[in-house]
PDB file of C-alpha atoms in Angstrom:
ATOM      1  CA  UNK A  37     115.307  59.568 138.269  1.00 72.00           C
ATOM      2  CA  UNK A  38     113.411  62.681 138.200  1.00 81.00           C
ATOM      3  CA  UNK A  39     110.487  63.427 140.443  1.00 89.00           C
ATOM      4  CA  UNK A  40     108.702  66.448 141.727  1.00 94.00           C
ATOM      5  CA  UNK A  41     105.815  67.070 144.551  1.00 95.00           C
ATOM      6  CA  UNK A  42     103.816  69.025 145.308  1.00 96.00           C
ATOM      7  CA  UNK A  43     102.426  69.721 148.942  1.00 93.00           C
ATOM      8  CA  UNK A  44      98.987  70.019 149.264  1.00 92.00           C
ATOM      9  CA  UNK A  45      96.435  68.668 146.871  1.00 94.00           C
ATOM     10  CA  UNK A  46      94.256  71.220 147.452  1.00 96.00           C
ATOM     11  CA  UNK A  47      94.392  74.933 148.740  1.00 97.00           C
ATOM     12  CA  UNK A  48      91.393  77.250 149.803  1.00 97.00           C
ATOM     13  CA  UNK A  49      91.938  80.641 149.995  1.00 97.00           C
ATOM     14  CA  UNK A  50      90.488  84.178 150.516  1.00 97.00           C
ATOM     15  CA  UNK A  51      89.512  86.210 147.948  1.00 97.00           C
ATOM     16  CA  UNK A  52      92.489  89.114 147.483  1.00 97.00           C
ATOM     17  CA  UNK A  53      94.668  86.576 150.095  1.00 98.00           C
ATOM     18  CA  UNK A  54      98.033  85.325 149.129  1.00 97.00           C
ATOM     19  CA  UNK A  55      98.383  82.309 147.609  1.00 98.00           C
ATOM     20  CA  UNK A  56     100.945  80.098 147.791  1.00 98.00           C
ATOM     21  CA  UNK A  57     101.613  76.554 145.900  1.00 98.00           C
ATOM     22  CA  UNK A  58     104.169  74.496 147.061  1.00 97.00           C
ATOM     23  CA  UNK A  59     106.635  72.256 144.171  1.00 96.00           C
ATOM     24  CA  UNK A  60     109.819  70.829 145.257  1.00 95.00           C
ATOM     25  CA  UNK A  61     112.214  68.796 142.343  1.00 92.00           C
ATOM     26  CA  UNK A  62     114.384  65.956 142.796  1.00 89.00           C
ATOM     27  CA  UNK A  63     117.011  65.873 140.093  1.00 73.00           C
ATOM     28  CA  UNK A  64     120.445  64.446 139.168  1.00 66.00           C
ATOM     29  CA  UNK A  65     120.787  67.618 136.863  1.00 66.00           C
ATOM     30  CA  UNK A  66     119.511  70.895 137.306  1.00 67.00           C
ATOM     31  CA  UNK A  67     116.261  71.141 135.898  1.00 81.00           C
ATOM     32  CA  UNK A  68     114.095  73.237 133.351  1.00 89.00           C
ATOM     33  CA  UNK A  69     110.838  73.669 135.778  1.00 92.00           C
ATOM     34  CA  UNK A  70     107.538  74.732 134.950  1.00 94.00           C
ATOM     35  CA  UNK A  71     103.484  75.553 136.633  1.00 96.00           C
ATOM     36  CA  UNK A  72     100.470  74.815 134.036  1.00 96.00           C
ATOM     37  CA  UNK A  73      96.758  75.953 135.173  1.00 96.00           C
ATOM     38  CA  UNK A  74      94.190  73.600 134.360  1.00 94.00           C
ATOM     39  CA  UNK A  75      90.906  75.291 133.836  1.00 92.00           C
ATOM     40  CA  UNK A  76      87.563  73.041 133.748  1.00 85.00           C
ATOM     41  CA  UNK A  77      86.917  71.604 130.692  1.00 80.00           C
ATOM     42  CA  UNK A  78      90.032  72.864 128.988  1.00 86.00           C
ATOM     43  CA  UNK A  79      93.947  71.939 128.452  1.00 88.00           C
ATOM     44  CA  UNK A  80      96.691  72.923 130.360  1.00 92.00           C
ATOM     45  CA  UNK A  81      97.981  76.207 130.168  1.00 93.00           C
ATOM     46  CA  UNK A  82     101.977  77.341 130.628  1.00 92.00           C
ATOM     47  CA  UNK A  83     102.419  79.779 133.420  1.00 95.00           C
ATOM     48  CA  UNK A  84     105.308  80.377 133.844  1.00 93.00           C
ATOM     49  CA  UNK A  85     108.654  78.640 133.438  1.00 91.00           C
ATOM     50  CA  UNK A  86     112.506  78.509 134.483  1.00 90.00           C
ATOM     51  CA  UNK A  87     115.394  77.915 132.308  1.00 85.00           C
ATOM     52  CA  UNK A  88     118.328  78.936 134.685  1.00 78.00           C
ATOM     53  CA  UNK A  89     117.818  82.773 133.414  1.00 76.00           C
ATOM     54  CA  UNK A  90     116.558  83.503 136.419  1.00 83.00           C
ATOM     55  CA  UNK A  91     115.842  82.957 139.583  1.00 87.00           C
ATOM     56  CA  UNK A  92     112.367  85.058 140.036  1.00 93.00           C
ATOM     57  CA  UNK A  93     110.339  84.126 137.303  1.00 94.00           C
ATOM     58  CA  UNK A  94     107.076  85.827 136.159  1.00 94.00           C
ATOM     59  CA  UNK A  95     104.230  84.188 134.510  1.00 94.00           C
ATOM     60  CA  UNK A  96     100.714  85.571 133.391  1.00 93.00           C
ATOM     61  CA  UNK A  97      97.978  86.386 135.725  1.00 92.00           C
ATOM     62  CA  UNK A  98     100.361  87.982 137.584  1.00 95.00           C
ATOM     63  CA  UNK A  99     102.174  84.313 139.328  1.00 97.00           C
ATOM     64  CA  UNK A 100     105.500  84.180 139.794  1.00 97.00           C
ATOM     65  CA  UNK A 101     108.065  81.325 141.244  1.00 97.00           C
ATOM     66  CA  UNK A 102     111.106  81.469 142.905  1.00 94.00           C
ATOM     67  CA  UNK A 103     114.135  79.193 142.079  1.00 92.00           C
ATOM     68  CA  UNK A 104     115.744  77.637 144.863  1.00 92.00           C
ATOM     69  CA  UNK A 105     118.484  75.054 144.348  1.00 89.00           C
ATOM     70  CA  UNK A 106     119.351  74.690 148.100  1.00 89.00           C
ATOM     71  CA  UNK A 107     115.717  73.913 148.944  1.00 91.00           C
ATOM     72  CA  UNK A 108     115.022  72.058 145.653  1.00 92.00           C
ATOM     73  CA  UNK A 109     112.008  74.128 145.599  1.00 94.00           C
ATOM     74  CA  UNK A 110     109.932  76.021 142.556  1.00 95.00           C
ATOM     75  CA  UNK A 111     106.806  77.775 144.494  1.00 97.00           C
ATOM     76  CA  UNK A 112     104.687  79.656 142.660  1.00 98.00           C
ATOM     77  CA  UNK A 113     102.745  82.593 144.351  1.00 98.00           C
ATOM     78  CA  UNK A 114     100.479  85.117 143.787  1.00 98.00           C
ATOM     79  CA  UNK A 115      99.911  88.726 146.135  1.00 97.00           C
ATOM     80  CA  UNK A 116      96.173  88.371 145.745  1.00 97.00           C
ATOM     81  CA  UNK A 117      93.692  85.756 144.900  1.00 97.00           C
ATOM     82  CA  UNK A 118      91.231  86.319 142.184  1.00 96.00           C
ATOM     83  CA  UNK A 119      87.824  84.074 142.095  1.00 96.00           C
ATOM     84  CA  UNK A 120      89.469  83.333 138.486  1.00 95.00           C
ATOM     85  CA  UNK A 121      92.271  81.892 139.800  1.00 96.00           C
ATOM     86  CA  UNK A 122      90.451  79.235 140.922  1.00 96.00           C
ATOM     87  CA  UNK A 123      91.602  76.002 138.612  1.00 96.00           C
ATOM     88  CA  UNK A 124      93.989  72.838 139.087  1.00 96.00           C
ATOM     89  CA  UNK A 125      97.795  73.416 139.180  1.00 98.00           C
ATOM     90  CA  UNK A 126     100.404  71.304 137.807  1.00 97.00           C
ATOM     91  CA  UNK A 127     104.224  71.599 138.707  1.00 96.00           C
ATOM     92  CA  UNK A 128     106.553  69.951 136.391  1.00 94.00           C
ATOM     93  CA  UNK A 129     110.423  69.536 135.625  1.00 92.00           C
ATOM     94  CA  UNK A 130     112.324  68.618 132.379  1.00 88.00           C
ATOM     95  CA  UNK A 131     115.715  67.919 131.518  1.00 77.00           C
ATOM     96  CA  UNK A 132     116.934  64.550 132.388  1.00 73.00           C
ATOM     97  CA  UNK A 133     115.350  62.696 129.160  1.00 77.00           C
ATOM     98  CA  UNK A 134     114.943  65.065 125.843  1.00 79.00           C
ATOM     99  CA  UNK A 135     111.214  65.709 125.846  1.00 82.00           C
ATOM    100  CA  UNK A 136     110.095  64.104 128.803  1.00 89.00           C
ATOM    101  CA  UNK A 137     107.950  66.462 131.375  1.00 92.00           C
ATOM    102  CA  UNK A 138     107.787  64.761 135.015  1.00 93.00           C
ATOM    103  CA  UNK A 139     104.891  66.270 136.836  1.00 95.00           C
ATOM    104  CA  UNK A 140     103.618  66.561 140.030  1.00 95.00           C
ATOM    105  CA  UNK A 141     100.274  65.222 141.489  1.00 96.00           C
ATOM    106  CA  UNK A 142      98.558  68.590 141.462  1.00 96.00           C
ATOM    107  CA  UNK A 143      96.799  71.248 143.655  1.00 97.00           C
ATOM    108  CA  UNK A 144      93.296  72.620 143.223  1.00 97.00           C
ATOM    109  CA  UNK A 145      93.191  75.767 144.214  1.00 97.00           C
ATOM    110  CA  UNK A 146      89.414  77.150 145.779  1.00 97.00           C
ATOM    111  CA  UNK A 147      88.901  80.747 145.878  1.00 97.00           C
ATOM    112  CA  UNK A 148      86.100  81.992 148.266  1.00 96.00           C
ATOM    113  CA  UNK A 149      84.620  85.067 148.932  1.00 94.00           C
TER     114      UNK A 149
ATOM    115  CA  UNK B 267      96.493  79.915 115.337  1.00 66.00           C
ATOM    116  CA  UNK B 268      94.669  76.907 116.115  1.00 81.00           C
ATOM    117  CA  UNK B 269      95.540  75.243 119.219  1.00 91.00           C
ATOM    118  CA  UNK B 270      96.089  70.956 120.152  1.00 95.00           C
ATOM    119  CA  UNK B 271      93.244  69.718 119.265  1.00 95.00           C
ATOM    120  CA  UNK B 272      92.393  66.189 120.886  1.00 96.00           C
ATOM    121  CA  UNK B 273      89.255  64.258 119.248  1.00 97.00           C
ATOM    122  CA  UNK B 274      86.949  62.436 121.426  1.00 97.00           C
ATOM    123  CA  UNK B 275      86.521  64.529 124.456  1.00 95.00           C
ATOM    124  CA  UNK B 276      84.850  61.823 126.070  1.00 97.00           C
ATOM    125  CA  UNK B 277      84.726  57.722 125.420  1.00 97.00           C
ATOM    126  CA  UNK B 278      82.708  55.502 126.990  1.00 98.00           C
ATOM    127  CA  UNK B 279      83.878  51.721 126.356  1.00 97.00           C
ATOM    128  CA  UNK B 280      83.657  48.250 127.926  1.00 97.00           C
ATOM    129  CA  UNK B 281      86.287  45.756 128.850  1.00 97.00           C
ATOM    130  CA  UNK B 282      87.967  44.631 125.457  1.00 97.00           C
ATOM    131  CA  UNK B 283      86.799  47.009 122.949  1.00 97.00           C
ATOM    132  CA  UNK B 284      89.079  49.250 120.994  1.00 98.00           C
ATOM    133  CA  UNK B 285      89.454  52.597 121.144  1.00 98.00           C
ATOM    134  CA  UNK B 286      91.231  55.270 119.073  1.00 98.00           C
ATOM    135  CA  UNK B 287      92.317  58.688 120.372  1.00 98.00           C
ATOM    136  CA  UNK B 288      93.473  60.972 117.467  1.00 98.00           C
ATOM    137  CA  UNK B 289      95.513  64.162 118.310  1.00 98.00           C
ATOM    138  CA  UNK B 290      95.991  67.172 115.905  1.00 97.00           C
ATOM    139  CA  UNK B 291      99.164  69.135 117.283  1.00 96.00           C
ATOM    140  CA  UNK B 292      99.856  72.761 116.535  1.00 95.00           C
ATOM    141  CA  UNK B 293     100.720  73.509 112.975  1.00 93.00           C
ATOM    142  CA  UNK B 294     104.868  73.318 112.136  1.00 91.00           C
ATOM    143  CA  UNK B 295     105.350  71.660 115.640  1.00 92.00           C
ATOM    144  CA  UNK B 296     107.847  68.887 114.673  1.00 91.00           C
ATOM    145  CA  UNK B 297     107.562  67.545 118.538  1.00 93.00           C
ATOM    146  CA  UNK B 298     104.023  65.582 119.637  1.00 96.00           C
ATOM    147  CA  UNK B 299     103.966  63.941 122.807  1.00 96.00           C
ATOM    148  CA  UNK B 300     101.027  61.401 124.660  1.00 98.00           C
ATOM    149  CA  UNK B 301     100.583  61.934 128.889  1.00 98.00           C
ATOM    150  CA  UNK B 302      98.073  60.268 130.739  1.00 98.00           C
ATOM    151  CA  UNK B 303      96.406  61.207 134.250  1.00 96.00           C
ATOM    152  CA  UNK B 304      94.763  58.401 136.116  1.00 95.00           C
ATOM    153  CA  UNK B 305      92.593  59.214 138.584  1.00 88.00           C
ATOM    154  CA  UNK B 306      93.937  60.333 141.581  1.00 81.00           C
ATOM    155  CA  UNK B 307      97.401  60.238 140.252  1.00 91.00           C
ATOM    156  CA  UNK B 308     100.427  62.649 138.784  1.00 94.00           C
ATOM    157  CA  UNK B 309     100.009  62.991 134.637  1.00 96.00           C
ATOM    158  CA  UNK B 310     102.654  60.642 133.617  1.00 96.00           C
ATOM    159  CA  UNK B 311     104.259  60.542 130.120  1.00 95.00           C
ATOM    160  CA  UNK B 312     103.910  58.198 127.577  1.00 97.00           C
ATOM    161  CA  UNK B 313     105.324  59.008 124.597  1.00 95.00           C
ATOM    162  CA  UNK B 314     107.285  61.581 122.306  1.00 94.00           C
ATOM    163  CA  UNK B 315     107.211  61.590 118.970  1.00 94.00           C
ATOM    164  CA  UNK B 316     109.762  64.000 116.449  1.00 92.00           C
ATOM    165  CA  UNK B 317     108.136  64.220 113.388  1.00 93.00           C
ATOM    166  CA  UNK B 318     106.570  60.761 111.724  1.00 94.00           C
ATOM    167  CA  UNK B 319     109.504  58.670 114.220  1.00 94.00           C
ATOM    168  CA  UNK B 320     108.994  58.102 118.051  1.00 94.00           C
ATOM    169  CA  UNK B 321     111.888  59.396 120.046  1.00 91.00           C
ATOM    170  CA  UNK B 322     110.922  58.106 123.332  1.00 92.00           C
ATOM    171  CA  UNK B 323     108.158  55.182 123.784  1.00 93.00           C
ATOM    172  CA  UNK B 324     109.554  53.989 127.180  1.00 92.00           C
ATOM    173  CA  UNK B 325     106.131  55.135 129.309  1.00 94.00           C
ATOM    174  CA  UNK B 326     103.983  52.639 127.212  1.00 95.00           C
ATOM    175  CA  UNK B 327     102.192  50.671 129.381  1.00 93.00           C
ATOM    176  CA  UNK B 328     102.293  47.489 127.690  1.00 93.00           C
ATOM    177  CA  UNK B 329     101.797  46.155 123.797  1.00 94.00           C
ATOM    178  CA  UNK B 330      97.958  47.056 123.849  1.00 96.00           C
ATOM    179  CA  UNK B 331      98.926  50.684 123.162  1.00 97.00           C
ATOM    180  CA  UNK B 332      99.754  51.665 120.001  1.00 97.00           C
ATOM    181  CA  UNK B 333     100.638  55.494 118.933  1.00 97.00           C
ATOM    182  CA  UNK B 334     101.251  56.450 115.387  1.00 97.00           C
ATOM    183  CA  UNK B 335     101.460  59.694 113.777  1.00 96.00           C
ATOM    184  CA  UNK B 336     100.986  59.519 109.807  1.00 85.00           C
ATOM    185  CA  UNK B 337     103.229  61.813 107.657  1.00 87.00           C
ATOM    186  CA  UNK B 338     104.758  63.779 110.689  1.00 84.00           C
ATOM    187  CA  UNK B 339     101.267  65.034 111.680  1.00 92.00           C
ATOM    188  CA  UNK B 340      98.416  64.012 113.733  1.00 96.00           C
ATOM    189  CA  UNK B 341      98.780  61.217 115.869  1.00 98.00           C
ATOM    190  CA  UNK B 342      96.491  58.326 116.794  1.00 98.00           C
ATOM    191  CA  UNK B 343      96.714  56.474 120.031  1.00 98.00           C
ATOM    192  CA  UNK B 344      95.047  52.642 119.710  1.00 98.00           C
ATOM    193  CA  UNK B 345      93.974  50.544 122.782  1.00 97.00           C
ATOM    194  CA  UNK B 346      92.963  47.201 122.033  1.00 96.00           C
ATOM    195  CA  UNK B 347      91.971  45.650 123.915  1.00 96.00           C
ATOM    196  CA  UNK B 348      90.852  48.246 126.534  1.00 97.00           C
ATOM    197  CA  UNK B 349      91.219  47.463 130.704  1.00 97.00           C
ATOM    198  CA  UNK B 350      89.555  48.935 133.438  1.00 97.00           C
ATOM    199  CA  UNK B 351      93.120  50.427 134.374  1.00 96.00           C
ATOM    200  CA  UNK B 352      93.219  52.115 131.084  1.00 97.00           C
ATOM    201  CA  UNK B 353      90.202  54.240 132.762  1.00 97.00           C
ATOM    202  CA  UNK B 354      91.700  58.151 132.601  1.00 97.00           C
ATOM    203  CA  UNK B 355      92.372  61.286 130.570  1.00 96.00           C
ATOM    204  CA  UNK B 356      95.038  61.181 128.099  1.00 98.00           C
ATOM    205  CA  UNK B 357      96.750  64.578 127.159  1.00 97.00           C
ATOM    206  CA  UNK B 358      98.491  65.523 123.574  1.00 97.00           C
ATOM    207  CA  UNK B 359     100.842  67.902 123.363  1.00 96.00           C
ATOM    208  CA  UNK B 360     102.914  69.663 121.061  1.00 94.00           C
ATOM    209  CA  UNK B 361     105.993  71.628 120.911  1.00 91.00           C
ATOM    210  CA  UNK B 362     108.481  73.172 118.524  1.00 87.00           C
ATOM    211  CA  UNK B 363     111.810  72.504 117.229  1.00 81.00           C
ATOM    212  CA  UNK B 364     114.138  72.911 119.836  1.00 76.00           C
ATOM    213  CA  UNK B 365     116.612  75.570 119.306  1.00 69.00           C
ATOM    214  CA  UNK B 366     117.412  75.769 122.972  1.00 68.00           C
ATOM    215  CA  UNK B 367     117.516  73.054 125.672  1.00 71.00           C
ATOM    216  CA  UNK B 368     113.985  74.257 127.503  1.00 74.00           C
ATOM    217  CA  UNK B 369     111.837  74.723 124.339  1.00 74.00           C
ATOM    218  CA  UNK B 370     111.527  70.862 123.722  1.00 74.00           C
ATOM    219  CA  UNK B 371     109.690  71.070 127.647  1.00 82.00           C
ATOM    220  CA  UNK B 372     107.844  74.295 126.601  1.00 86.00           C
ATOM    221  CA  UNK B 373     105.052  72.624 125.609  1.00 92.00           C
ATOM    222  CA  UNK B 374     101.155  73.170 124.539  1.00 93.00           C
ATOM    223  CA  UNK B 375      98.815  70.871 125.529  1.00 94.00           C
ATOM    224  CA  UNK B 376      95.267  69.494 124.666  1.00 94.00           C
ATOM    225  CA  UNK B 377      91.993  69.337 126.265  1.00 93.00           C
ATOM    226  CA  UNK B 378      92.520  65.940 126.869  1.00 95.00           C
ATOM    227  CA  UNK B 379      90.203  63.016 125.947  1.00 97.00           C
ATOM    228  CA  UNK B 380      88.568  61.315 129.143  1.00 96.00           C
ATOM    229  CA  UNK B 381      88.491  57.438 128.596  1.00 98.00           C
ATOM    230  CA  UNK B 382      86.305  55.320 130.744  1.00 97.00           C
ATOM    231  CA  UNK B 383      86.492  51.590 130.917  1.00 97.00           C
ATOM    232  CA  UNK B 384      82.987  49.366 131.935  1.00 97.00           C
TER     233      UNK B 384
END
């Protein structure tokens, strides 16, 4: 079965700090992996994704994730924190069951001054 | 072009009413799927639908859920009767025909419609 986690269910940074979100995957099969943003009051928004391309992958906002299949991991950073960055993020993996996304629990992300 | 659109944003129910959820995916987007977040907990799926014919129902919870989608395209999701545990947001989504593996996971989702339970 497919699972992915993500460590930390909330992050505070510094405004212009480095932010870093942490996803790791467990899959029988390599996976298609993907972030989503989740601003207040409104759905959830693709940021980026990976489909083997790849290994660096570059979203909007200026996120990107890194690919690692010997750490099982999919982080997704950011050079510089923006106050607007401040929302709930959502790592999740496809591939084992046509369709089917298998997310993790989620990290809000606090920017401060 | 018009995003998912997910109709209530908000219900308010008590212990054994009904309550519909009706999802309007994005337009030509043969693919509709249900997720639900409880609180506190990972958004888990529910259901996918290709066109007017379910494809995968195997995150139902039980046989008070009920998910249709008339003609290929909106979708309704029925709880009857309604538990406290059904307390959460449920998310719609939408994606396209898959030409490639990843595209049926590239999806676009709703605002979500928060149910609570009394």
């Amino acid at each position: 079965a497919q699972s992915v986690t993500q460590l930390g269910s909330h992050v505070s940074v510094s405004e212009g700090a480095l932010v870093l979100l942490r996803c790791n995957y467990s899959s029988s099969v390599p996976p298609y992996l993907f972030w989503y943003v989740q601003y207040p009051n409104q759905g959830l928004q693709l940021l980026l994704k990976y489909t083997s391309a790849a290994t660096l992958v570059k979203g909007i906002n200026g996120f990107e994730a890194e690919f690692k299949k010997s750490e099982t991991s999919f982080h997704l950073t950011k050079p510089s924190a923006h106050m607007s960055d401040a929302a709930e993020y959502f790592c999740a993996a496809g591939g084992t069951s046509y369709g089917k996304l298998t997310f993790g629990q989620g990290t809000i992300l606090t920017v401060h001054p | 072009e018009a995003g998912v659109t997910q109709f209530p944003s908000h219900s308010v129910i008590e212990k054994g009413q009904t309550v519909t959820l009706r999802c309007d995916p994005i337009s030509g987007h043969d693919n509709l799927y249900w997720y639900r977040r409880v609180m506190g907990k990972e958004i888990k799926f529910l259901l996918h639908f290709v066109k007017e014919s379910k494809q995968d129902e195997s995150g139902m919870p039980n046989n008070r859920f009920l998910a249709e989608r008339t003609g290929g395209t909106y979708s309704t999701l029925k709880v009857q009767p309604a538990e406290l545990e059904d307390s959460g947001v449920y998310f719609c989504a939408s994606s396209q025909e898959a030409l490639q593996g990843y595209e049926a996971y590239e999806q676009y989702f709703g605002p979500g419609t928060r149910l609570t339970v009394t």
